[in-house]
Short mmCIF file of N, CA and C in Angstrom, two decimals:
data_model
loop_
_atom_site.label_atom_id
_atom_site.label_comp_id
_atom_site.label_asym_id
_atom_site.label_seq_id
_atom_site.Cartn_x
_atom_site.Cartn_y
_atom_site.Cartn_z
N MET A 1 156.58 95.22 122.41
CA MET A 1 155.64 94.09 122.20
C MET A 1 154.15 94.56 122.63
N MET A 2 153.16 94.19 121.68
CA MET A 2 151.71 94.47 122.07
C MET A 2 151.12 93.29 121.68
N ASP A 3 150.67 92.29 122.70
CA ASP A 3 149.98 91.30 122.41
C ASP A 3 150.91 90.31 121.60
N PHE A 4 150.27 89.99 120.34
CA PHE A 4 151.24 89.34 119.22
C PHE A 4 151.87 90.13 118.37
N SER A 5 151.96 91.28 118.37
CA SER A 5 152.50 92.39 117.79
C SER A 5 153.64 93.16 118.07
N ILE A 6 154.58 93.53 117.21
CA ILE A 6 155.64 94.27 117.53
C ILE A 6 155.43 95.57 116.81
N ARG A 7 155.66 96.81 117.70
CA ARG A 7 155.53 97.94 117.10
C ARG A 7 156.99 98.57 117.37
N ILE A 8 157.46 98.97 116.05
CA ILE A 8 158.89 99.76 116.00
C ILE A 8 158.41 101.27 115.78
N LYS A 9 159.07 102.04 116.96
CA LYS A 9 158.64 103.26 116.63
C LYS A 9 160.14 103.75 116.08
N ASN A 10 160.12 105.06 115.37
CA ASN A 10 160.80 105.64 114.58
C ASN A 10 161.89 104.72 113.80
N VAL A 11 161.28 104.06 112.94
CA VAL A 11 161.73 102.89 112.29
C VAL A 11 163.10 103.58 111.69
N THR A 12 164.25 102.79 111.39
CA THR A 12 165.49 103.24 110.83
C THR A 12 165.89 102.08 109.72
N ARG A 13 166.89 102.51 108.91
CA ARG A 13 167.06 101.48 107.86
C ARG A 13 167.73 100.18 108.59
N ASN A 14 168.36 100.39 109.96
CA ASN A 14 168.78 99.20 110.75
C ASN A 14 167.89 98.25 111.12
N ASP A 15 166.28 98.48 111.01
CA ASP A 15 165.31 97.73 111.27
C ASP A 15 164.87 96.72 110.40
N ALA A 16 165.38 97.17 109.08
CA ALA A 16 165.01 96.24 108.02
C ALA A 16 165.65 94.87 108.02
N GLY A 17 164.72 93.83 107.64
CA GLY A 17 165.23 92.19 107.73
C GLY A 17 163.89 91.45 107.78
N LYS A 18 164.41 90.25 108.26
CA LYS A 18 163.17 89.26 108.37
C LYS A 18 162.95 88.83 109.73
N TYR A 19 161.64 88.89 110.12
CA TYR A 19 161.06 88.84 111.44
C TYR A 19 160.42 87.51 111.31
N ARG A 20 160.56 86.86 112.36
CA ARG A 20 159.84 85.44 112.57
C ARG A 20 159.14 85.39 113.58
N CYS A 21 157.96 85.05 113.61
CA CYS A 21 157.07 84.79 114.68
C CYS A 21 156.65 83.37 114.94
N GLU A 22 156.81 82.86 116.13
CA GLU A 22 156.52 81.40 116.43
C GLU A 22 155.60 81.43 117.52
N VAL A 23 154.63 80.54 117.02
CA VAL A 23 153.21 80.59 118.20
C VAL A 23 153.32 78.95 118.61
N SER A 24 153.37 78.75 119.81
CA SER A 24 153.09 77.17 120.08
C SER A 24 151.89 77.09 121.13
N THR A 25 150.96 76.18 120.74
CA THR A 25 149.54 76.01 121.53
C THR A 25 149.76 74.31 121.91
N PRO A 26 149.06 74.48 123.04
CA PRO A 26 149.09 72.87 123.63
C PRO A 26 147.93 72.24 123.01
N THR A 27 148.33 70.98 122.69
CA THR A 27 147.44 69.78 122.12
C THR A 27 147.55 68.61 123.02
N ASN A 28 146.61 67.80 122.43
CA ASN A 28 146.49 66.51 123.33
C ASN A 28 147.80 65.55 123.08
N GLU A 29 148.57 65.84 121.81
CA GLU A 29 149.77 65.29 121.38
C GLU A 29 150.82 66.00 122.04
N GLY A 30 150.74 67.06 122.72
CA GLY A 30 151.92 67.85 123.22
C GLY A 30 151.78 69.37 122.62
N GLN A 31 152.99 70.05 122.54
CA GLN A 31 152.86 71.45 121.84
C GLN A 31 152.91 71.39 120.46
N ARG A 32 151.98 72.19 119.78
CA ARG A 32 151.76 72.60 118.57
C ARG A 32 152.62 73.81 118.04
N LEU A 33 153.69 73.52 117.31
CA LEU A 33 154.53 75.07 116.90
C LEU A 33 154.03 75.44 115.45
N GLU A 34 153.71 76.80 115.23
CA GLU A 34 153.59 77.34 114.31
C GLU A 34 154.40 78.64 113.93
N GLU A 35 154.64 78.81 112.90
CA GLU A 35 155.46 80.17 112.52
C GLU A 35 155.36 80.78 111.06
N ASN A 36 155.57 82.18 111.28
CA ASN A 36 155.53 83.05 110.05
C ASN A 36 156.69 83.91 109.99
N THR A 37 157.18 84.19 108.66
CA THR A 37 158.18 85.17 108.67
C THR A 37 157.47 86.36 107.78
N VAL A 38 158.15 87.66 108.44
CA VAL A 38 157.62 88.60 107.66
C VAL A 38 158.88 89.59 107.26
N THR A 39 158.94 90.08 106.29
CA THR A 39 160.24 90.82 105.42
C THR A 39 159.89 92.19 105.71
N LEU A 40 160.84 92.90 106.48
CA LEU A 40 160.43 94.58 106.48
C LEU A 40 161.42 95.39 105.67
N GLU A 41 161.03 96.03 104.74
CA GLU A 41 161.89 96.39 103.99
C GLU A 41 161.47 98.31 104.21
N VAL A 42 162.69 98.91 104.48
CA VAL A 42 162.31 100.26 105.00
C VAL A 42 162.96 101.10 103.89
N LEU A 43 161.88 101.82 103.57
CA LEU A 43 162.15 102.86 102.38
C LEU A 43 162.42 104.23 102.69
N VAL A 44 163.67 104.62 102.18
CA VAL A 44 164.39 106.06 102.72
C VAL A 44 164.43 106.79 101.44
N ALA A 45 163.95 107.91 101.54
CA ALA A 45 164.23 108.98 100.60
C ALA A 45 165.88 109.26 100.37
N PRO A 46 166.22 109.63 99.22
CA PRO A 46 167.57 110.04 98.88
C PRO A 46 168.08 111.07 99.68
N GLY A 47 169.31 111.17 99.99
CA GLY A 47 169.99 112.28 100.57
C GLY A 47 170.50 113.26 99.55
N VAL A 48 171.16 114.31 99.99
CA VAL A 48 171.60 115.40 98.91
C VAL A 48 172.54 114.62 98.18
N PRO A 49 172.49 114.54 96.83
CA PRO A 49 173.61 113.51 96.28
C PRO A 49 175.04 114.23 96.26
N THR A 50 176.05 113.51 96.10
CA THR A 50 177.25 114.26 95.79
C THR A 50 177.39 114.22 94.24
N CYS A 51 177.88 115.45 93.77
CA CYS A 51 177.73 115.60 92.20
C CYS A 51 179.55 116.23 92.03
N ASN A 52 180.06 115.51 91.22
CA ASN A 52 181.45 115.87 90.75
C ASN A 52 181.26 116.45 89.34
N ILE A 53 181.38 117.80 89.38
CA ILE A 53 181.19 118.61 88.21
C ILE A 53 182.63 119.41 87.91
N PRO A 54 183.36 119.38 86.95
CA PRO A 54 184.55 120.13 86.72
C PRO A 54 184.26 121.37 86.54
N SER A 55 184.90 122.53 86.87
CA SER A 55 184.58 123.77 86.78
C SER A 55 185.18 124.23 85.39
N SER A 56 186.26 123.86 84.98
CA SER A 56 186.83 124.05 83.78
C SER A 56 187.19 123.01 82.78
N VAL A 57 186.85 122.82 81.57
CA VAL A 57 187.45 121.76 80.59
C VAL A 57 187.77 122.26 79.50
N LEU A 58 188.50 121.55 78.52
CA LEU A 58 189.04 121.85 77.03
C LEU A 58 188.05 121.45 76.19
N SER A 59 187.78 122.21 75.49
CA SER A 59 187.00 121.76 74.07
C SER A 59 187.38 120.73 73.42
N GLY A 60 186.52 119.45 72.96
CA GLY A 60 186.94 118.75 72.22
C GLY A 60 187.19 117.30 72.89
N THR A 61 187.48 117.28 74.39
CA THR A 61 187.71 116.41 75.14
C THR A 61 186.49 115.66 75.74
N VAL A 62 186.86 114.17 76.26
CA VAL A 62 185.84 113.73 77.02
C VAL A 62 185.81 114.15 78.32
N VAL A 63 184.56 114.42 78.78
CA VAL A 63 184.18 115.06 79.93
C VAL A 63 183.15 114.18 80.70
N GLU A 64 183.16 113.79 81.87
CA GLU A 64 182.14 112.90 82.71
C GLU A 64 181.74 113.55 83.88
N LEU A 65 180.49 113.58 84.02
CA LEU A 65 179.78 114.47 85.28
C LEU A 65 179.44 113.27 86.16
N ARG A 66 179.55 113.30 87.64
CA ARG A 66 179.15 112.02 88.15
C ARG A 66 178.15 112.65 89.50
N CYS A 67 177.11 111.76 89.76
CA CYS A 67 176.08 112.01 90.71
C CYS A 67 176.00 110.75 91.61
N GLN A 68 175.94 110.86 92.79
CA GLN A 68 175.76 109.41 93.65
C GLN A 68 175.12 110.06 94.81
N ASP A 69 174.13 109.08 95.25
CA ASP A 69 173.43 108.99 96.58
C ASP A 69 173.68 107.63 97.34
N LYS A 70 173.98 107.63 98.67
CA LYS A 70 174.14 106.48 99.19
C LYS A 70 173.18 106.09 100.25
N GLU A 71 172.02 107.09 100.43
CA GLU A 71 171.06 106.81 101.50
C GLU A 71 169.72 106.15 100.97
N GLY A 72 169.37 106.52 99.63
CA GLY A 72 167.93 105.96 99.34
C GLY A 72 167.71 104.57 99.16
N ASN A 73 166.45 104.27 99.40
CA ASN A 73 166.32 102.91 99.32
C ASN A 73 164.51 103.04 99.11
N PRO A 74 164.24 102.42 97.87
CA PRO A 74 165.09 101.68 96.72
C PRO A 74 166.03 102.70 96.35
N ALA A 75 166.98 102.02 95.52
CA ALA A 75 167.91 102.83 94.76
C ALA A 75 167.41 103.90 93.85
N PRO A 76 168.10 105.04 93.88
CA PRO A 76 167.40 106.46 93.24
C PRO A 76 167.92 106.11 91.72
N THR A 77 166.82 106.74 91.07
CA THR A 77 167.44 107.23 89.68
C THR A 77 167.92 108.61 89.45
N TYR A 78 168.90 108.92 88.47
CA TYR A 78 169.40 110.21 88.53
C TYR A 78 168.90 111.15 87.14
N THR A 79 168.84 112.27 87.33
CA THR A 79 168.32 113.21 86.25
C THR A 79 169.27 114.25 86.40
N TRP A 80 169.76 114.69 85.11
CA TRP A 80 170.90 116.05 85.03
C TRP A 80 169.95 117.00 84.30
N PHE A 81 170.36 118.33 85.08
CA PHE A 81 169.80 119.68 84.57
C PHE A 81 170.94 120.57 84.16
N LYS A 82 170.84 121.36 83.04
CA LYS A 82 171.67 122.22 82.63
C LYS A 82 170.93 123.53 82.79
N ASP A 83 171.38 124.54 83.28
CA ASP A 83 170.80 126.08 83.27
C ASP A 83 169.12 125.81 83.83
N GLY A 84 169.02 125.07 84.70
CA GLY A 84 167.54 124.64 85.26
C GLY A 84 166.49 123.96 84.14
N THR A 85 167.23 123.31 83.10
CA THR A 85 166.39 122.68 82.15
C THR A 85 166.78 121.21 82.25
N ARG A 86 165.67 120.26 82.35
CA ARG A 86 166.19 119.02 82.26
C ARG A 86 166.82 118.55 81.28
N LEU A 87 168.06 117.59 81.24
CA LEU A 87 168.32 117.05 79.96
C LEU A 87 167.68 115.43 79.76
N LEU A 88 167.49 115.34 78.57
CA LEU A 88 166.76 113.98 78.29
C LEU A 88 167.68 112.92 78.12
N GLY A 89 167.36 111.64 78.58
CA GLY A 89 168.28 110.43 78.34
C GLY A 89 168.66 110.36 76.92
N ASN A 90 167.83 110.78 75.70
CA ASN A 90 168.35 110.89 74.46
C ASN A 90 168.54 112.18 73.98
N PRO A 91 169.87 112.83 73.75
CA PRO A 91 169.79 114.22 73.52
C PRO A 91 169.31 114.61 72.15
N ARG A 92 169.20 113.63 71.14
CA ARG A 92 168.68 113.99 69.95
C ARG A 92 167.10 114.20 69.97
N LEU A 93 166.41 113.99 71.18
CA LEU A 93 165.07 114.16 71.27
C LEU A 93 164.70 115.55 71.88
N ASP A 94 165.83 116.24 72.47
CA ASP A 94 165.59 117.32 73.31
C ASP A 94 165.69 118.40 72.34
N ALA A 95 164.77 119.17 72.25
CA ALA A 95 164.94 120.54 71.33
C ALA A 95 165.74 121.69 72.06
N HIS A 96 165.73 121.55 73.26
CA HIS A 96 166.56 122.72 74.07
C HIS A 96 168.20 122.44 74.08
N VAL A 97 168.41 121.15 73.60
CA VAL A 97 169.93 120.75 73.65
C VAL A 97 170.45 121.16 72.29
N THR A 98 171.56 121.96 72.17
CA THR A 98 172.27 122.28 70.98
C THR A 98 173.28 121.23 70.76
N ASN A 99 173.95 120.55 71.62
CA ASN A 99 174.88 119.77 71.55
C ASN A 99 174.63 118.34 71.81
N SER A 100 174.54 117.34 70.77
CA SER A 100 174.05 115.95 70.92
C SER A 100 174.91 114.91 71.19
N SER A 101 176.10 115.17 71.83
CA SER A 101 177.30 114.44 72.03
C SER A 101 177.34 113.78 73.55
N TYR A 102 176.30 114.07 74.06
CA TYR A 102 176.45 113.55 75.66
C TYR A 102 175.61 112.16 75.71
N THR A 103 175.82 111.37 76.75
CA THR A 103 175.12 110.16 77.13
C THR A 103 174.94 110.05 78.53
N MET A 104 173.64 109.86 78.94
CA MET A 104 173.52 110.05 80.28
C MET A 104 172.92 108.71 80.80
N ASN A 105 173.39 108.22 81.94
CA ASN A 105 173.13 106.90 82.62
C ASN A 105 172.30 107.23 83.89
N THR A 106 170.89 106.81 83.72
CA THR A 106 170.08 107.35 84.95
C THR A 106 170.26 106.46 86.07
N LYS A 107 171.00 105.32 85.90
CA LYS A 107 171.03 104.36 87.16
C LYS A 107 172.23 104.62 87.92
N SER A 108 173.46 104.99 87.08
CA SER A 108 174.63 105.08 87.86
C SER A 108 174.86 106.66 88.08
N GLY A 109 173.92 107.43 87.53
CA GLY A 109 174.13 108.90 87.70
C GLY A 109 175.42 109.54 86.95
N THR A 110 175.73 109.13 85.76
CA THR A 110 176.81 109.75 85.15
C THR A 110 176.34 110.39 83.88
N LEU A 111 176.98 111.51 83.65
CA LEU A 111 176.53 112.49 82.21
C LEU A 111 177.89 112.57 81.63
N GLN A 112 178.19 111.93 80.45
CA GLN A 112 179.28 111.95 79.74
C GLN A 112 179.14 112.59 78.32
N PHE A 113 180.18 113.52 78.15
CA PHE A 113 180.27 114.26 76.88
C PHE A 113 181.33 113.47 76.29
N ASN A 114 180.84 113.00 74.89
CA ASN A 114 182.08 112.43 74.19
C ASN A 114 182.89 113.26 73.56
N THR A 115 182.24 114.62 73.15
CA THR A 115 183.34 115.69 72.71
C THR A 115 182.79 116.85 73.24
N VAL A 116 183.17 117.60 74.05
CA VAL A 116 182.56 118.52 74.63
C VAL A 116 182.77 119.84 74.03
N SER A 117 181.72 120.81 73.87
CA SER A 117 182.10 121.91 73.09
C SER A 117 181.84 123.20 73.93
N LYS A 118 181.88 124.45 73.34
CA LYS A 118 181.67 125.68 74.05
C LYS A 118 180.15 125.75 74.52
N LEU A 119 179.32 125.24 73.59
CA LEU A 119 177.92 125.35 73.77
C LEU A 119 177.49 124.33 75.10
N ASP A 120 178.24 123.56 75.53
CA ASP A 120 177.91 122.81 76.76
C ASP A 120 178.33 123.53 78.09
N SER A 121 178.96 124.90 77.98
CA SER A 121 179.10 125.83 79.05
C SER A 121 177.83 125.96 79.75
N GLY A 122 177.82 125.94 81.13
CA GLY A 122 176.30 126.22 81.74
C GLY A 122 176.59 125.89 83.30
N GLU A 123 175.42 125.93 84.06
CA GLU A 123 175.46 125.46 85.20
C GLU A 123 174.56 124.03 85.28
N TYR A 124 175.34 123.10 85.96
CA TYR A 124 174.72 121.86 86.19
C TYR A 124 174.45 121.16 87.37
N TYR A 125 173.37 120.43 87.49
CA TYR A 125 173.11 119.97 88.93
C TYR A 125 172.33 118.61 88.67
N CYS A 126 172.40 117.89 89.75
CA CYS A 126 171.91 116.40 89.45
C CYS A 126 170.52 116.16 90.66
N GLU A 127 169.57 115.44 90.11
CA GLU A 127 168.52 115.04 91.05
C GLU A 127 168.66 113.54 91.31
N ALA A 128 168.49 113.05 92.51
CA ALA A 128 168.42 111.82 92.74
C ALA A 128 166.85 111.60 93.18
N ARG A 129 166.06 110.60 92.63
CA ARG A 129 164.58 110.31 92.92
C ARG A 129 164.21 109.01 93.29
N ASN A 130 163.61 108.50 94.04
CA ASN A 130 163.08 107.18 94.30
C ASN A 130 161.52 107.47 94.61
N SER A 131 160.85 106.22 95.04
CA SER A 131 159.48 106.30 95.29
C SER A 131 159.04 107.02 96.40
N VAL A 132 159.98 107.48 97.27
CA VAL A 132 159.74 107.95 98.66
C VAL A 132 160.13 109.56 98.65
N GLY A 133 161.19 110.06 97.70
CA GLY A 133 161.26 111.46 97.49
C GLY A 133 162.57 111.80 96.55
N SER A 134 162.81 112.94 96.67
CA SER A 134 163.88 113.49 95.69
C SER A 134 164.77 114.53 96.52
N ARG A 135 165.92 114.58 96.03
CA ARG A 135 166.86 115.42 96.61
C ARG A 135 167.90 116.05 95.47
N ARG A 136 168.37 117.12 95.43
CA ARG A 136 169.35 117.56 94.33
C ARG A 136 170.46 118.10 94.91
N CYS A 137 171.58 118.12 94.31
CA CYS A 137 172.66 118.73 94.61
C CYS A 137 172.87 120.16 94.14
N ARG A 138 173.68 121.02 94.67
CA ARG A 138 173.88 122.48 94.21
C ARG A 138 174.49 122.47 93.20
N GLY A 139 173.87 123.47 92.16
CA GLY A 139 174.37 123.81 90.98
C GLY A 139 175.88 124.28 91.07
N LYS A 140 176.52 123.68 89.96
CA LYS A 140 177.93 124.08 89.70
C LYS A 140 178.41 124.63 88.25
N LYS A 141 178.93 125.76 88.01
CA LYS A 141 179.23 126.32 86.52
C LYS A 141 180.27 125.36 86.11
N MET A 142 180.14 124.74 84.86
CA MET A 142 181.22 124.26 84.06
C MET A 142 181.44 125.05 82.78
N GLN A 143 182.72 125.62 82.66
CA GLN A 143 183.26 126.49 81.73
C GLN A 143 184.14 125.73 80.56
N VAL A 144 183.64 125.77 79.39
CA VAL A 144 184.34 125.06 78.29
C VAL A 144 185.17 126.03 77.54
N ASP A 145 186.58 125.85 77.52
CA ASP A 145 187.36 126.71 77.07
C ASP A 145 188.10 126.08 75.71
N ASP A 146 188.30 126.90 74.63
CA ASP A 146 189.06 126.48 73.57
C ASP A 146 190.51 126.21 73.83
N LEU A 147 191.15 124.99 73.10
CA LEU A 147 192.73 125.09 73.37
C LEU A 147 193.33 126.30 73.00
N ASN A 148 194.18 126.93 73.52
CA ASN A 148 194.90 128.03 73.18
C ASN A 148 196.01 127.75 72.36
N VAL A 149 196.00 127.46 71.05
CA VAL A 149 196.87 127.18 69.93
C VAL A 149 197.96 128.05 69.84
N SER A 150 197.42 129.43 69.66
CA SER A 150 198.59 130.43 69.38
C SER A 150 199.31 130.64 70.73
N GLY A 151 198.99 130.27 72.01
CA GLY A 151 199.65 130.45 73.25
C GLY A 151 200.86 129.27 73.21
N ILE A 152 200.18 128.10 72.81
CA ILE A 152 201.23 126.96 72.76
C ILE A 152 202.49 127.30 71.67
N ILE A 153 202.01 127.70 70.29
CA ILE A 153 202.99 128.21 69.39
C ILE A 153 203.90 129.27 69.87
N ALA A 154 203.41 130.16 70.48
CA ALA A 154 204.39 131.13 71.11
C ALA A 154 205.32 130.78 72.15
N ALA A 155 204.76 129.71 73.13
CA ALA A 155 205.64 129.27 73.82
C ALA A 155 206.85 128.26 73.28
N VAL A 156 206.38 127.54 72.34
CA VAL A 156 207.29 126.75 71.63
C VAL A 156 208.53 127.56 70.89
N VAL A 157 208.13 128.92 70.33
CA VAL A 157 209.13 129.55 69.74
C VAL A 157 209.93 130.55 70.67
N VAL A 158 209.29 130.64 71.97
CA VAL A 158 210.24 131.34 72.74
C VAL A 158 211.37 130.23 73.35
N VAL A 159 211.01 129.11 73.51
CA VAL A 159 211.65 127.95 74.01
C VAL A 159 213.02 127.83 72.97
N ALA A 160 212.46 127.63 71.53
CA ALA A 160 213.64 127.60 70.64
C ALA A 160 214.43 128.75 70.48
N LEU A 161 213.99 129.97 70.64
CA LEU A 161 214.65 131.20 70.62
C LEU A 161 215.79 130.85 71.88
N VAL A 162 215.42 130.54 72.99
CA VAL A 162 216.25 130.51 74.23
C VAL A 162 217.39 129.43 73.96
N ILE A 163 216.96 128.11 73.42
CA ILE A 163 217.97 127.29 73.11
C ILE A 163 218.86 127.83 71.88
N SER A 164 218.36 128.34 71.13
CA SER A 164 219.27 128.97 69.75
C SER A 164 220.27 129.81 70.41
N ILE A 165 219.68 130.87 71.28
CA ILE A 165 220.76 131.86 71.80
C ILE A 165 221.84 131.16 72.93
N CYS A 166 221.43 130.27 73.67
CA CYS A 166 222.33 129.47 74.38
C CYS A 166 223.36 128.86 73.45
N GLY A 167 223.03 128.25 72.32
CA GLY A 167 223.71 127.44 71.44
C GLY A 167 224.77 128.40 70.80
N LEU A 168 224.29 129.52 70.34
CA LEU A 168 225.32 130.63 69.90
C LEU A 168 226.10 131.02 70.69
N GLY A 169 225.84 131.21 72.14
CA GLY A 169 226.86 131.67 72.98
C GLY A 169 227.78 130.66 73.34
N VAL A 170 227.57 129.35 73.41
CA VAL A 170 228.42 128.28 73.36
C VAL A 170 229.65 128.32 72.41
N CYS A 171 229.11 128.58 71.19
CA CYS A 171 229.82 128.61 69.93
C CYS A 171 230.80 129.65 69.82
N TYR A 172 230.24 130.83 70.37
CA TYR A 172 231.17 132.08 70.63
C TYR A 172 232.14 131.94 71.68
N ALA A 173 231.87 131.47 72.75
CA ALA A 173 232.83 131.26 73.48
C ALA A 173 233.91 130.11 73.28
N GLN A 174 233.62 129.14 72.54
CA GLN A 174 234.48 128.09 72.10
C GLN A 174 235.49 128.84 71.11
N ARG A 175 234.95 129.81 70.14
CA ARG A 175 235.72 130.42 69.23
C ARG A 175 236.88 131.26 70.08
N LYS A 176 236.39 131.90 70.92
CA LYS A 176 237.27 132.94 71.68
C LYS A 176 238.35 132.25 72.57
N GLY A 177 238.01 130.94 72.47
CA GLY A 177 239.16 129.96 73.40
C GLY A 177 238.70 129.71 74.88
N TYR A 178 237.46 130.16 75.28
CA TYR A 178 237.19 130.03 76.70
C TYR A 178 236.97 128.50 76.93
N PHE A 179 236.63 127.63 75.78
CA PHE A 179 236.55 126.09 76.04
C PHE A 179 237.51 125.50 75.37
N SER A 180 238.81 126.06 75.24
CA SER A 180 240.05 125.23 74.37
C SER A 180 240.43 123.97 75.22
N ILE A 181 240.83 123.00 74.67
CA ILE A 181 241.29 121.57 75.16
C ILE A 181 242.38 121.85 76.00
N GLU A 182 243.62 122.78 75.81
CA GLU A 182 244.60 123.02 76.60
C GLU A 182 244.22 123.44 78.07
N ASP A 183 243.14 124.40 78.07
CA ASP A 183 242.76 124.82 79.24
C ASP A 183 242.24 123.87 80.20
N ILE A 184 241.26 122.84 79.45
CA ILE A 184 240.64 121.89 80.15
C ILE A 184 241.73 121.03 80.81
N GLU A 185 242.77 120.63 79.87
CA GLU A 185 243.74 119.82 80.49
C GLU A 185 244.47 120.27 81.57
N ASP A 186 244.80 121.42 81.52
CA ASP A 186 245.49 122.25 82.45
C ASP A 186 244.74 122.05 84.11
N ASP A 187 243.34 122.75 83.75
CA ASP A 187 242.73 122.56 84.86
C ASP A 187 242.54 121.19 85.60
N LEU A 188 242.44 120.08 84.66
CA LEU A 188 242.45 118.79 85.34
C LEU A 188 243.80 118.26 86.00
N GLN A 189 244.94 118.89 85.34
CA GLN A 189 246.04 118.47 86.13
C GLN A 189 246.40 119.24 87.35
N VAL A 190 246.00 120.43 87.36
CA VAL A 190 246.08 121.31 88.75
C VAL A 190 245.13 120.83 89.73
N GLY A 191 244.19 120.14 89.29
CA GLY A 191 243.14 119.42 90.28
C GLY A 191 243.54 118.20 90.98
N HIS A 192 244.48 117.51 90.10
CA HIS A 192 245.06 116.39 90.56
C HIS A 192 246.31 116.21 91.31
N GLU A 193 247.15 117.65 91.48
CA GLU A 193 248.40 117.81 91.95
C GLU A 193 248.29 117.71 93.50
N ALA A 194 249.13 117.27 94.38
CA ALA A 194 249.17 117.38 95.82
C ALA A 194 249.11 118.85 96.25
N PRO A 195 248.56 119.26 97.41
CA PRO A 195 248.55 120.48 97.71
C PRO A 195 249.94 120.99 98.00
N TRP A 196 251.09 120.24 98.34
CA TRP A 196 252.49 120.48 98.57
C TRP A 196 253.07 120.98 97.11
N GLN A 197 252.76 120.42 96.33
CA GLN A 197 253.14 120.64 94.73
C GLN A 197 253.15 121.86 93.90
N ILE A 198 251.84 122.39 94.47
CA ILE A 198 251.24 123.77 94.09
C ILE A 198 251.96 124.97 94.37
#
């Protein structure tokens, strides 16, 4: 306290709020009360934002990259960068971008690819900025891979061959009499007899 003032040293976010000053002065009628309210807003630069960037995705899928800061006041706006180049809010206006299938929300910090392609592979990072300052997250590589159709077909063929071989084996065993009904009935009867009858 300094006379009629308050000095806050090392102000923090917790000091934000409404402060009310009351002044009372003696008069002939008694005490006269005056008051004034001051709102203190503490401005805070963003911290290093948290960025969620997948390392590997499949071509043609929907992919969302997320960026969030919880420290900045006022709330920061977000900008995404690919390989060091700033992405514009409207990809159709950006001459550096070959794929125009993304949408960026500068308020929520999301970058969504509606149909991601191999051209979207690269290093991505996000910057959070407000009137006090800006910070960015560390860049992370996102690799877009094509769906391996030939690998899937090969796996299906292998599984079909294994099932066919197993089926042929069962048919062969049945023809040779390994699965005859008489043997199964004999096995069941032996299993139900008392130990002293065997």
